[in-house]
mmCIF file of C-alpha atoms in Angstrom:
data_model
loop_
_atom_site.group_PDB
_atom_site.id
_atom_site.type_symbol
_atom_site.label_atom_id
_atom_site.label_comp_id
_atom_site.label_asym_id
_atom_site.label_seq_id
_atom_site.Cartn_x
_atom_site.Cartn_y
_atom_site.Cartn_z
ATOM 1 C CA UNK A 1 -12.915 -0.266 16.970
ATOM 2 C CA UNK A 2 -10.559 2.432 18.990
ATOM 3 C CA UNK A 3 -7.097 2.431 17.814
ATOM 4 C CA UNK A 4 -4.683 3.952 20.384
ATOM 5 C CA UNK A 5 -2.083 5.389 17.549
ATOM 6 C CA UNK A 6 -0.519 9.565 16.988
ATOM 7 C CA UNK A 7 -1.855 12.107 15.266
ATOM 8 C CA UNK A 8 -0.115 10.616 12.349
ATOM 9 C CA UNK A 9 -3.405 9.074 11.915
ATOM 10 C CA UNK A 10 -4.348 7.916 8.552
ATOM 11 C CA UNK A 11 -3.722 4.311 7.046
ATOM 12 C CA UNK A 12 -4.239 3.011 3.420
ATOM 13 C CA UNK A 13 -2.550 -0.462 3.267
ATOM 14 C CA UNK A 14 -2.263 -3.479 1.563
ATOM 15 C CA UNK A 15 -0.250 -5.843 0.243
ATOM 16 C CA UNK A 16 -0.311 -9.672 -1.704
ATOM 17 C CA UNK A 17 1.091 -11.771 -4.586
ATOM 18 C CA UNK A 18 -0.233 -12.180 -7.837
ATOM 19 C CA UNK A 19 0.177 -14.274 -11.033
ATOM 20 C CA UNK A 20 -1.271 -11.583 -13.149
ATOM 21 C CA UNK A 21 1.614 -10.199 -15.080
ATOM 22 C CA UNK A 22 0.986 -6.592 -15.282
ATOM 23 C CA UNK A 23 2.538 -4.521 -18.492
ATOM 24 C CA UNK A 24 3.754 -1.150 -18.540
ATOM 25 C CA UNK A 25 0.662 1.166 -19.757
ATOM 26 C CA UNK A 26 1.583 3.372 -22.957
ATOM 27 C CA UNK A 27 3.856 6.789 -22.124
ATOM 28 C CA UNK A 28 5.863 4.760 -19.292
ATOM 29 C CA UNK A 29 9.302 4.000 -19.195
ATOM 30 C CA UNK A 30 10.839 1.685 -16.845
ATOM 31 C CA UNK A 31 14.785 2.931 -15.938
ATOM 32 C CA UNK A 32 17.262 1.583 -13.205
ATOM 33 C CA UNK A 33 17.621 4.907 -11.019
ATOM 34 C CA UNK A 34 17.234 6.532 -7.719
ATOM 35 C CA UNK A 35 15.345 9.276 -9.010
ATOM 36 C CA UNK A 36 13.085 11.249 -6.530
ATOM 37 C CA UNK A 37 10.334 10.166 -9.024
ATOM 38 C CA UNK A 38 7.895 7.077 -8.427
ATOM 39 C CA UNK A 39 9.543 4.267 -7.403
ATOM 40 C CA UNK A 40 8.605 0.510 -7.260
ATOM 41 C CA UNK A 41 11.169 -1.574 -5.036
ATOM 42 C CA UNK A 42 10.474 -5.448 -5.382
ATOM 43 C CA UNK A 43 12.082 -7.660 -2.933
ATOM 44 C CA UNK A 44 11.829 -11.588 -2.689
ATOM 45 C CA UNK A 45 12.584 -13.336 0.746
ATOM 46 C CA UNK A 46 13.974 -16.441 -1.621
ATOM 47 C CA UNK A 47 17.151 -13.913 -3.572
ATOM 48 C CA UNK A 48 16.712 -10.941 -0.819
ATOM 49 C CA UNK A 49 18.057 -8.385 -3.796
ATOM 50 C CA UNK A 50 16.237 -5.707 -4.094
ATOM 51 C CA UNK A 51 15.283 -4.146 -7.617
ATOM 52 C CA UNK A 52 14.302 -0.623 -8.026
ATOM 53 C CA UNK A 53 12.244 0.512 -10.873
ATOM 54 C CA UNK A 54 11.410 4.303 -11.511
ATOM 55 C CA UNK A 55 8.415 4.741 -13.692
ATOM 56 C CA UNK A 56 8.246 8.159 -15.441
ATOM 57 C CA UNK A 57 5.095 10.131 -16.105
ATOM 58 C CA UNK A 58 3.814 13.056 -16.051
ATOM 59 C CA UNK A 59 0.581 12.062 -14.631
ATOM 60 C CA UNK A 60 2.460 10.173 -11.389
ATOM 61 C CA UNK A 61 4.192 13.544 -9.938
ATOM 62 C CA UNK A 62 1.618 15.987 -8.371
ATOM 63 C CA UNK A 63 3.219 18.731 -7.635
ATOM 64 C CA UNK A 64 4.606 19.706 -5.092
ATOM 65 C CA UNK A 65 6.611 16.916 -3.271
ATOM 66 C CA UNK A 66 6.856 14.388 -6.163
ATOM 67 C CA UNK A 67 5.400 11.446 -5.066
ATOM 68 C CA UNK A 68 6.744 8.025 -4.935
ATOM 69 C CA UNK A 69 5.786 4.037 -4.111
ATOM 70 C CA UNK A 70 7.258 0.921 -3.196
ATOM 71 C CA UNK A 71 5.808 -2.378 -3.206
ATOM 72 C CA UNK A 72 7.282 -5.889 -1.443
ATOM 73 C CA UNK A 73 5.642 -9.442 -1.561
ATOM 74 C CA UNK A 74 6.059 -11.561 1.278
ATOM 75 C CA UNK A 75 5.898 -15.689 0.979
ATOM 76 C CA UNK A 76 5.302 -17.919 4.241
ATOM 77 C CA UNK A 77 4.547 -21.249 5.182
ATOM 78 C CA UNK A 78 4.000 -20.237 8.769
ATOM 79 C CA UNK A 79 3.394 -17.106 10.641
ATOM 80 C CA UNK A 80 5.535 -15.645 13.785
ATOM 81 C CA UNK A 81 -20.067 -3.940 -0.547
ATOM 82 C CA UNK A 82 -17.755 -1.159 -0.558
ATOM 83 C CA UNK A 83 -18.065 2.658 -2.339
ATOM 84 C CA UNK A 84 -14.867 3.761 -4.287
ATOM 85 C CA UNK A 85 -14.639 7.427 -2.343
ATOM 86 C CA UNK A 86 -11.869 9.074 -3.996
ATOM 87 C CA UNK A 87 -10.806 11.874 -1.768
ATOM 88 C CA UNK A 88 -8.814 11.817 0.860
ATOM 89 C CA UNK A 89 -9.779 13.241 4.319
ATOM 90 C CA UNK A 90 -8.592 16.266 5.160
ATOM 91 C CA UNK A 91 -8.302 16.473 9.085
ATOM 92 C CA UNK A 92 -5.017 17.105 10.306
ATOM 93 C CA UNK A 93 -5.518 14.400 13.414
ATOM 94 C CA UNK A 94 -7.188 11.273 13.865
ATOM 95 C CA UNK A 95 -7.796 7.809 12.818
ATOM 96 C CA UNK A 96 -9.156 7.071 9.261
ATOM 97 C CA UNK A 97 -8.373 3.773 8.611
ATOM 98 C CA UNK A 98 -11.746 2.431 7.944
ATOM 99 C CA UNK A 99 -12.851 5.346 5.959
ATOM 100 C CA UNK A 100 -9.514 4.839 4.005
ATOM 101 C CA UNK A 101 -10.587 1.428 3.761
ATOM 102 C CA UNK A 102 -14.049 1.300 2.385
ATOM 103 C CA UNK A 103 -13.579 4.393 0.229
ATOM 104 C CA UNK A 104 -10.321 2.588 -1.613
ATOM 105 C CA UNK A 105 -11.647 -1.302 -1.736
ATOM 106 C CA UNK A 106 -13.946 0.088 -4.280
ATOM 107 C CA UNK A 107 -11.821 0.843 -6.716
ATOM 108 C CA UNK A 108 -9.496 -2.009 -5.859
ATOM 109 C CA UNK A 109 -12.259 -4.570 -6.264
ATOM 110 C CA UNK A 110 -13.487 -2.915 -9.602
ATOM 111 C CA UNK A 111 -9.830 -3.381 -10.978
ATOM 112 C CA UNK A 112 -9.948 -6.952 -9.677
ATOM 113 C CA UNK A 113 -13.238 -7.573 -11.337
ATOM 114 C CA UNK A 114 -11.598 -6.515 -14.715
ATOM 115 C CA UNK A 115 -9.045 -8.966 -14.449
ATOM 116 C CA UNK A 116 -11.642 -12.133 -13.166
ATOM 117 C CA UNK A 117 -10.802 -11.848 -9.608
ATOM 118 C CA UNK A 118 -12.881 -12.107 -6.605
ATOM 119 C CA UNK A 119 -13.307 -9.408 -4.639
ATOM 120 C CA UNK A 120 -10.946 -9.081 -1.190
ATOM 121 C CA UNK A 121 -12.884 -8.326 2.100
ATOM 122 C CA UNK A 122 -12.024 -5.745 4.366
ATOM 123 C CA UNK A 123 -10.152 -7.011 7.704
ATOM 124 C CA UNK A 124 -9.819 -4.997 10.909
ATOM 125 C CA UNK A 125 -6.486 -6.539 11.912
ATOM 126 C CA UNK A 126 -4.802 -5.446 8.911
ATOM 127 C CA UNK A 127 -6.306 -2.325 8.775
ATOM 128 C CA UNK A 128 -4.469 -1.928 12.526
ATOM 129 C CA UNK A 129 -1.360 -2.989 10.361
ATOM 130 C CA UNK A 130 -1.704 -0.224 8.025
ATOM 131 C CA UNK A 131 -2.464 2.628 10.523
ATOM 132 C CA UNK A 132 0.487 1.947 12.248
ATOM 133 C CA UNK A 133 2.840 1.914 9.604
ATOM 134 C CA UNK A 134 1.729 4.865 8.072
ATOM 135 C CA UNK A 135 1.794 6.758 11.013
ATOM 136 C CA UNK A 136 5.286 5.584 11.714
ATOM 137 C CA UNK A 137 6.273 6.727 7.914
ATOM 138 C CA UNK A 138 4.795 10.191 8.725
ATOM 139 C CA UNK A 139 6.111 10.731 11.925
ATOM 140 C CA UNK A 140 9.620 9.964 11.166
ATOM 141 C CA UNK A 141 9.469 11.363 7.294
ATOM 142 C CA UNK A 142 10.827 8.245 5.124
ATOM 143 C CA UNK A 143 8.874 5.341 2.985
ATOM 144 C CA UNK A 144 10.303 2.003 2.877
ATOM 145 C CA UNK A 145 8.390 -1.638 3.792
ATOM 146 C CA UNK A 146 11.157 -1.569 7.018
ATOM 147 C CA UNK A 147 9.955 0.413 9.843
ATOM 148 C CA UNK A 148 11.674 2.890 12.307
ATOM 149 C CA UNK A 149 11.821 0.401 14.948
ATOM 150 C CA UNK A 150 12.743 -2.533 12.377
ATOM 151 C CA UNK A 151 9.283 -3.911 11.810
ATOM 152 C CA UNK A 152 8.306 -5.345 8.715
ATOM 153 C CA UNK A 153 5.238 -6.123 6.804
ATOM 154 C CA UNK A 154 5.086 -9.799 8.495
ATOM 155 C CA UNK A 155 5.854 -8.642 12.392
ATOM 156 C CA UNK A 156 3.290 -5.785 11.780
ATOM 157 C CA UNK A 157 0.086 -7.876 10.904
ATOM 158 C CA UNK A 158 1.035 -10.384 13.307
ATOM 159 C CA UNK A 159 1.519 -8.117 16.141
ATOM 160 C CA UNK A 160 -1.995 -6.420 15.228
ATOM 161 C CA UNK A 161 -3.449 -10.207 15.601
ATOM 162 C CA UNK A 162 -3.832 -11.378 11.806
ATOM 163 C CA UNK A 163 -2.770 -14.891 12.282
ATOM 164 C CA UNK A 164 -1.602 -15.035 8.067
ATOM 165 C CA UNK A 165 -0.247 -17.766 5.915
ATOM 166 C CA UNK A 166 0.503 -14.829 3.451
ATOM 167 C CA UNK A 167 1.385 -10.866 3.404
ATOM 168 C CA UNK A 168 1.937 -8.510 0.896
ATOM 169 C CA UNK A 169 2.020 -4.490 1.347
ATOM 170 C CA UNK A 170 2.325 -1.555 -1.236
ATOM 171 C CA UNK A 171 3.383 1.763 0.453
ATOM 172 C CA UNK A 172 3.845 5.331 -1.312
ATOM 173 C CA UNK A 173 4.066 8.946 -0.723
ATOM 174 C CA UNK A 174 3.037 12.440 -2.120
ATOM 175 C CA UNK A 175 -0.195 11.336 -3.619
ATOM 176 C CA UNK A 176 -3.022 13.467 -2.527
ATOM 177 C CA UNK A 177 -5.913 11.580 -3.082
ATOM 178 C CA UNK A 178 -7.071 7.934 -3.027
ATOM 179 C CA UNK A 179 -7.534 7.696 -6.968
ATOM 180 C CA UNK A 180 -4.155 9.569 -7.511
ATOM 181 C CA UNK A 181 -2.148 6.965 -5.583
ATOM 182 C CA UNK A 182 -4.329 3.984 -7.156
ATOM 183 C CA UNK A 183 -3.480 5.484 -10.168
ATOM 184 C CA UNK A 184 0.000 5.024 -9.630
ATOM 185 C CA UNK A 185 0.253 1.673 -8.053
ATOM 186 C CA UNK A 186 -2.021 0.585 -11.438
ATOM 187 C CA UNK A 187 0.768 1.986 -13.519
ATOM 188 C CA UNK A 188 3.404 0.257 -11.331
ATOM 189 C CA UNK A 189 3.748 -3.983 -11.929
ATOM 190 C CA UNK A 190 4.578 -4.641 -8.597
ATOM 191 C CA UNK A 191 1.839 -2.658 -7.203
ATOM 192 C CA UNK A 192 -0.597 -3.883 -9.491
ATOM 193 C CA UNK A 193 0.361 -7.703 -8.825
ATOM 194 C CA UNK A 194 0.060 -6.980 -4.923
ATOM 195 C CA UNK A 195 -3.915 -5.305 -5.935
ATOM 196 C CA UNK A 196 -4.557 -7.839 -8.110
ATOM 197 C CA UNK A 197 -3.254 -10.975 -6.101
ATOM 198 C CA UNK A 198 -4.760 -14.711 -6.833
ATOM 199 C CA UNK A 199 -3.515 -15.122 -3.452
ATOM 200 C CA UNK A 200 -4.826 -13.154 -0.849
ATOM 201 C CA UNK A 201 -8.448 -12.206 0.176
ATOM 202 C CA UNK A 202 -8.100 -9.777 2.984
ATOM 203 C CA UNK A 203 -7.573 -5.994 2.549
ATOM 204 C CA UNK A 204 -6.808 -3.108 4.107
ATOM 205 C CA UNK A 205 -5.761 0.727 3.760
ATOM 206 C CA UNK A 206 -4.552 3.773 5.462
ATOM 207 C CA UNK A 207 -2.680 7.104 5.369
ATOM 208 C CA UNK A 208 -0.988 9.256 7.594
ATOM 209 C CA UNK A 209 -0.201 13.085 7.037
ATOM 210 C CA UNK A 210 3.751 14.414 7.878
ATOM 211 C CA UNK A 211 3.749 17.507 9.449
ATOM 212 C CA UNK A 212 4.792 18.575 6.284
ATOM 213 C CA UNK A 213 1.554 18.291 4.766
ATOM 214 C CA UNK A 214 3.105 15.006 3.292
ATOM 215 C CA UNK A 215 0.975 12.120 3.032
ATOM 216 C CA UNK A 216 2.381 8.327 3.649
ATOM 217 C CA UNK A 217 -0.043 5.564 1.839
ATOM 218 C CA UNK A 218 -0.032 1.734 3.262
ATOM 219 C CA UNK A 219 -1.957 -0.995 1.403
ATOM 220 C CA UNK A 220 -1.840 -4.536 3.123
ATOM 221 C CA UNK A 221 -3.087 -7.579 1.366
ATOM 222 C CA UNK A 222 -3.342 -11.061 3.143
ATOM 223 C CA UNK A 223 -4.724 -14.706 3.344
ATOM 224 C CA UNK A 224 -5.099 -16.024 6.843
ATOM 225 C CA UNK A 225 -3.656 -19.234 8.152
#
Protein backbone atom coordinates (compact mmCIF):
# COMPACT_ATOMS: atom_id res chain seq x y z
CA UNK A 1 0.00 0.00 0.00
CA UNK A 2 1.72 3.57 -1.12
CA UNK A 3 2.53 5.69 1.74
CA UNK A 4 2.95 9.38 0.74
CA UNK A 5 5.71 10.17 3.68
CA UNK A 6 9.82 11.96 3.32
CA UNK A 7 12.74 10.43 2.72
CA UNK A 8 12.84 9.90 6.39
CA UNK A 9 11.37 6.70 5.38
CA UNK A 10 11.74 3.83 7.66
CA UNK A 11 9.24 2.77 10.53
CA UNK A 12 9.63 0.07 13.30
CA UNK A 13 6.74 0.65 15.79
CA UNK A 14 4.82 -0.68 18.37
CA UNK A 15 3.46 -0.27 21.43
CA UNK A 16 0.89 -2.17 24.30
CA UNK A 17 0.41 -3.07 27.99
CA UNK A 18 1.36 -6.03 29.66
CA UNK A 19 0.94 -7.91 32.99
CA UNK A 20 4.15 -9.72 32.54
CA UNK A 21 6.48 -8.20 35.04
CA UNK A 22 9.74 -8.09 33.36
CA UNK A 23 13.14 -8.22 35.70
CA UNK A 24 16.27 -6.59 35.09
CA UNK A 25 18.62 -9.30 33.20
CA UNK A 26 22.08 -9.90 35.10
CA UNK A 27 24.96 -6.92 34.48
CA UNK A 28 22.06 -4.13 34.48
CA UNK A 29 21.63 -1.46 36.74
CA UNK A 30 18.65 0.62 36.92
CA UNK A 31 19.70 4.55 38.10
CA UNK A 32 17.50 7.81 38.18
CA UNK A 33 19.53 9.98 35.52
CA UNK A 34 19.50 11.84 32.32
CA UNK A 35 22.36 10.15 31.01
CA UNK A 36 22.84 10.11 27.15
CA UNK A 37 22.74 6.28 27.72
CA UNK A 38 19.51 4.03 27.11
CA UNK A 39 16.69 5.37 28.49
CA UNK A 40 13.19 3.94 29.35
CA UNK A 41 10.56 6.83 30.13
CA UNK A 42 7.19 5.30 31.52
CA UNK A 43 4.27 7.52 31.64
CA UNK A 44 0.63 6.67 32.89
CA UNK A 45 -2.38 8.85 31.63
CA UNK A 46 -4.00 8.02 35.36
CA UNK A 47 -0.61 9.99 37.58
CA UNK A 48 0.80 11.77 34.19
CA UNK A 49 4.51 11.71 36.04
CA UNK A 50 6.88 10.61 34.11
CA UNK A 51 9.75 8.19 35.39
CA UNK A 52 12.99 7.87 33.69
CA UNK A 53 15.09 4.85 34.02
CA UNK A 54 18.69 4.59 32.46
CA UNK A 55 19.79 1.04 32.05
CA UNK A 56 23.60 0.62 31.81
CA UNK A 57 25.39 -1.90 29.63
CA UNK A 58 27.87 -2.31 27.67
CA UNK A 59 26.09 -4.32 25.17
CA UNK A 60 23.13 -1.37 24.75
CA UNK A 61 25.64 1.50 23.40
CA UNK A 62 26.92 0.80 19.80
CA UNK A 63 29.18 3.05 19.12
CA UNK A 64 29.05 5.78 17.76
CA UNK A 65 25.92 7.85 18.78
CA UNK A 66 24.96 5.93 21.97
CA UNK A 67 21.72 4.78 21.53
CA UNK A 68 18.72 5.25 23.60
CA UNK A 69 14.71 4.14 24.06
CA UNK A 70 11.65 5.21 25.54
CA UNK A 71 8.58 3.38 26.02
CA UNK A 72 4.79 4.85 27.06
CA UNK A 73 1.53 2.75 27.61
CA UNK A 74 -1.58 4.25 26.71
CA UNK A 75 -5.15 3.12 28.48
CA UNK A 76 -8.63 4.02 26.74
CA UNK A 77 -12.08 3.27 26.97
CA UNK A 78 -12.81 5.04 23.72
CA UNK A 79 -10.89 6.22 20.79
CA UNK A 80 -10.79 9.99 19.26
CA UNK A 81 3.84 -16.28 9.58
CA UNK A 82 6.53 -13.87 9.83
CA UNK A 83 10.70 -14.35 9.36
CA UNK A 84 12.81 -12.64 12.17
CA UNK A 85 15.25 -10.63 9.46
CA UNK A 86 17.68 -9.00 11.59
CA UNK A 87 19.29 -6.34 9.52
CA UNK A 88 18.25 -3.28 8.87
CA UNK A 89 17.91 -1.84 5.30
CA UNK A 90 20.34 0.19 4.19
CA UNK A 91 18.82 2.66 1.52
CA UNK A 92 19.12 6.11 2.34
CA UNK A 93 15.29 6.90 0.95
CA UNK A 94 12.16 5.19 0.91
CA UNK A 95 9.48 3.42 2.68
CA UNK A 96 10.27 0.19 4.67
CA UNK A 97 7.68 -0.20 6.92
CA UNK A 98 6.49 -3.56 5.94
CA UNK A 99 9.88 -4.98 5.52
CA UNK A 100 10.57 -3.48 9.05
CA UNK A 101 7.54 -5.16 9.96
CA UNK A 102 7.74 -8.75 8.95
CA UNK A 103 11.49 -8.95 9.50
CA UNK A 104 10.97 -7.72 13.43
CA UNK A 105 7.43 -9.64 14.30
CA UNK A 106 9.60 -12.63 14.18
CA UNK A 107 11.53 -12.13 16.83
CA UNK A 108 8.80 -10.35 18.74
CA UNK A 109 6.46 -13.31 18.44
CA UNK A 110 9.31 -15.83 19.39
CA UNK A 111 9.80 -13.75 22.69
CA UNK A 112 6.03 -13.84 23.15
CA UNK A 113 5.93 -17.53 22.63
CA UNK A 114 8.51 -17.89 25.54
CA UNK A 115 6.41 -16.18 27.84
CA UNK A 116 2.80 -18.18 26.68
CA UNK A 117 1.55 -15.46 24.57
CA UNK A 118 -0.18 -15.51 21.34
CA UNK A 119 1.33 -14.22 18.62
CA UNK A 120 0.30 -10.32 17.46
CA UNK A 121 -0.64 -9.89 13.70
CA UNK A 122 0.74 -7.42 11.58
CA UNK A 123 -1.71 -4.30 10.84
CA UNK A 124 -1.29 -1.84 7.98
CA UNK A 125 -2.83 1.09 9.85
CA UNK A 126 -0.39 0.99 12.51
CA UNK A 127 2.33 0.33 10.47
CA UNK A 128 1.18 3.98 8.75
CA UNK A 129 1.45 5.06 12.52
CA UNK A 130 4.92 4.04 12.85
CA UNK A 131 6.31 5.39 9.50
CA UNK A 132 5.19 8.59 10.30
CA UNK A 133 6.52 9.00 13.55
CA UNK A 134 9.74 7.84 12.79
CA UNK A 135 10.14 9.92 10.00
CA UNK A 136 9.07 12.89 12.03
CA UNK A 137 11.85 11.79 14.82
CA UNK A 138 14.47 11.74 11.99
CA UNK A 139 13.65 14.70 10.30
CA UNK A 140 13.59 16.95 13.20
CA UNK A 141 16.54 14.94 15.27
CA UNK A 142 14.82 14.20 18.85
CA UNK A 143 13.01 10.85 20.37
CA UNK A 144 10.19 11.27 22.63
CA UNK A 145 6.38 9.51 22.32
CA UNK A 146 5.25 13.56 21.65
CA UNK A 147 5.67 14.56 18.17
CA UNK A 148 6.94 17.82 16.45
CA UNK A 149 3.56 18.92 15.68
CA UNK A 150 2.15 17.63 19.21
CA UNK A 151 0.88 14.26 18.13
CA UNK A 152 0.88 11.45 20.31
CA UNK A 153 0.78 7.76 20.16
CA UNK A 154 -3.27 7.85 20.36
CA UNK A 155 -3.89 10.87 17.61
CA UNK A 156 -1.28 9.04 15.38
CA UNK A 157 -3.03 5.55 14.96
CA UNK A 158 -6.25 7.16 14.83
CA UNK A 159 -5.44 9.58 12.22
CA UNK A 160 -3.81 6.58 10.11
CA UNK A 161 -7.48 4.86 10.52
CA UNK A 162 -6.89 2.20 13.43
CA UNK A 163 -10.15 2.62 15.13
CA UNK A 164 -8.32 1.18 18.84
CA UNK A 165 -9.70 0.52 22.24
CA UNK A 166 -5.92 0.33 23.23
CA UNK A 167 -2.29 1.81 22.19
CA UNK A 168 0.97 1.33 23.33
CA UNK A 169 4.37 2.45 21.44
CA UNK A 170 8.16 1.84 22.26
CA UNK A 171 10.47 4.30 20.36
CA UNK A 172 14.47 4.40 20.44
CA UNK A 173 17.46 5.63 18.70
CA UNK A 174 21.11 4.72 17.67
CA UNK A 175 20.52 1.06 17.27
CA UNK A 176 21.70 -0.18 13.99
CA UNK A 177 20.02 -3.19 13.44
CA UNK A 178 16.64 -4.82 14.18
CA UNK A 179 18.13 -7.45 16.77
CA UNK A 180 20.32 -4.65 18.39
CA UNK A 181 17.31 -2.48 19.26
CA UNK A 182 15.16 -5.71 20.28
CA UNK A 183 17.90 -6.41 22.29
CA UNK A 184 17.54 -3.40 24.14
CA UNK A 185 13.88 -2.99 24.53
CA UNK A 186 14.21 -6.93 26.01
CA UNK A 187 16.61 -5.57 28.55
CA UNK A 188 14.32 -2.57 29.25
CA UNK A 189 10.83 -3.47 31.58
CA UNK A 190 8.84 -1.08 29.99
CA UNK A 191 9.76 -2.11 26.61
CA UNK A 192 9.47 -5.59 27.28
CA UNK A 193 5.85 -5.21 28.91
CA UNK A 194 4.75 -3.13 25.70
CA UNK A 195 6.36 -6.56 23.40
CA UNK A 196 5.00 -8.80 25.57
CA UNK A 197 1.42 -7.25 26.18
CA UNK A 198 -1.72 -9.62 27.32
CA UNK A 199 -3.48 -6.82 25.84
CA UNK A 200 -2.98 -6.02 22.45
CA UNK A 201 -2.89 -8.18 19.22
CA UNK A 202 -1.92 -5.84 16.48
CA UNK A 203 1.69 -4.90 15.57
CA UNK A 204 3.65 -2.84 13.76
CA UNK A 205 7.32 -1.42 13.08
CA UNK A 206 9.39 1.11 11.37
CA UNK A 207 12.56 3.23 11.20
CA UNK A 208 13.65 6.27 9.76
CA UNK A 209 17.38 7.36 9.08
CA UNK A 210 18.53 11.28 10.28
CA UNK A 211 20.60 12.77 7.93
CA UNK A 212 23.03 12.06 10.33
CA UNK A 213 23.18 8.54 9.61
CA UNK A 214 21.02 8.31 12.88
CA UNK A 215 18.38 5.88 12.97
CA UNK A 216 14.84 6.59 14.89
CA UNK A 217 12.96 3.08 15.85
CA UNK A 218 8.92 3.11 16.39
CA UNK A 219 7.14 -0.02 17.66
CA UNK A 220 3.22 0.33 17.95
CA UNK A 221 1.17 -2.27 19.67
CA UNK A 222 -2.74 -2.18 19.67
CA UNK A 223 -6.20 -3.91 20.19
CA UNK A 224 -8.96 -2.52 18.04
CA UNK A 225 -12.28 -1.27 19.26
Amino acid sequence: MPVDLSKYFHAAAGGSRDELAGADLPGFTAVITKAPVPTLLGSSPIDGVPVVTVISGAELTPAPVAPSSTAIMVVAATPTSNSASTAAPTETGGIAGIDVSSGMIGLVNAARERFGRQPYDIDANLIKSCVSHAADMAEHTFMDHKGSNGSTPASRATKAGYSWGFIAENVAQGQKTIAAVMDAWMHSQGHRDNILSGTAVDFAAAYAQSDAGTLYWVQCFGKPL
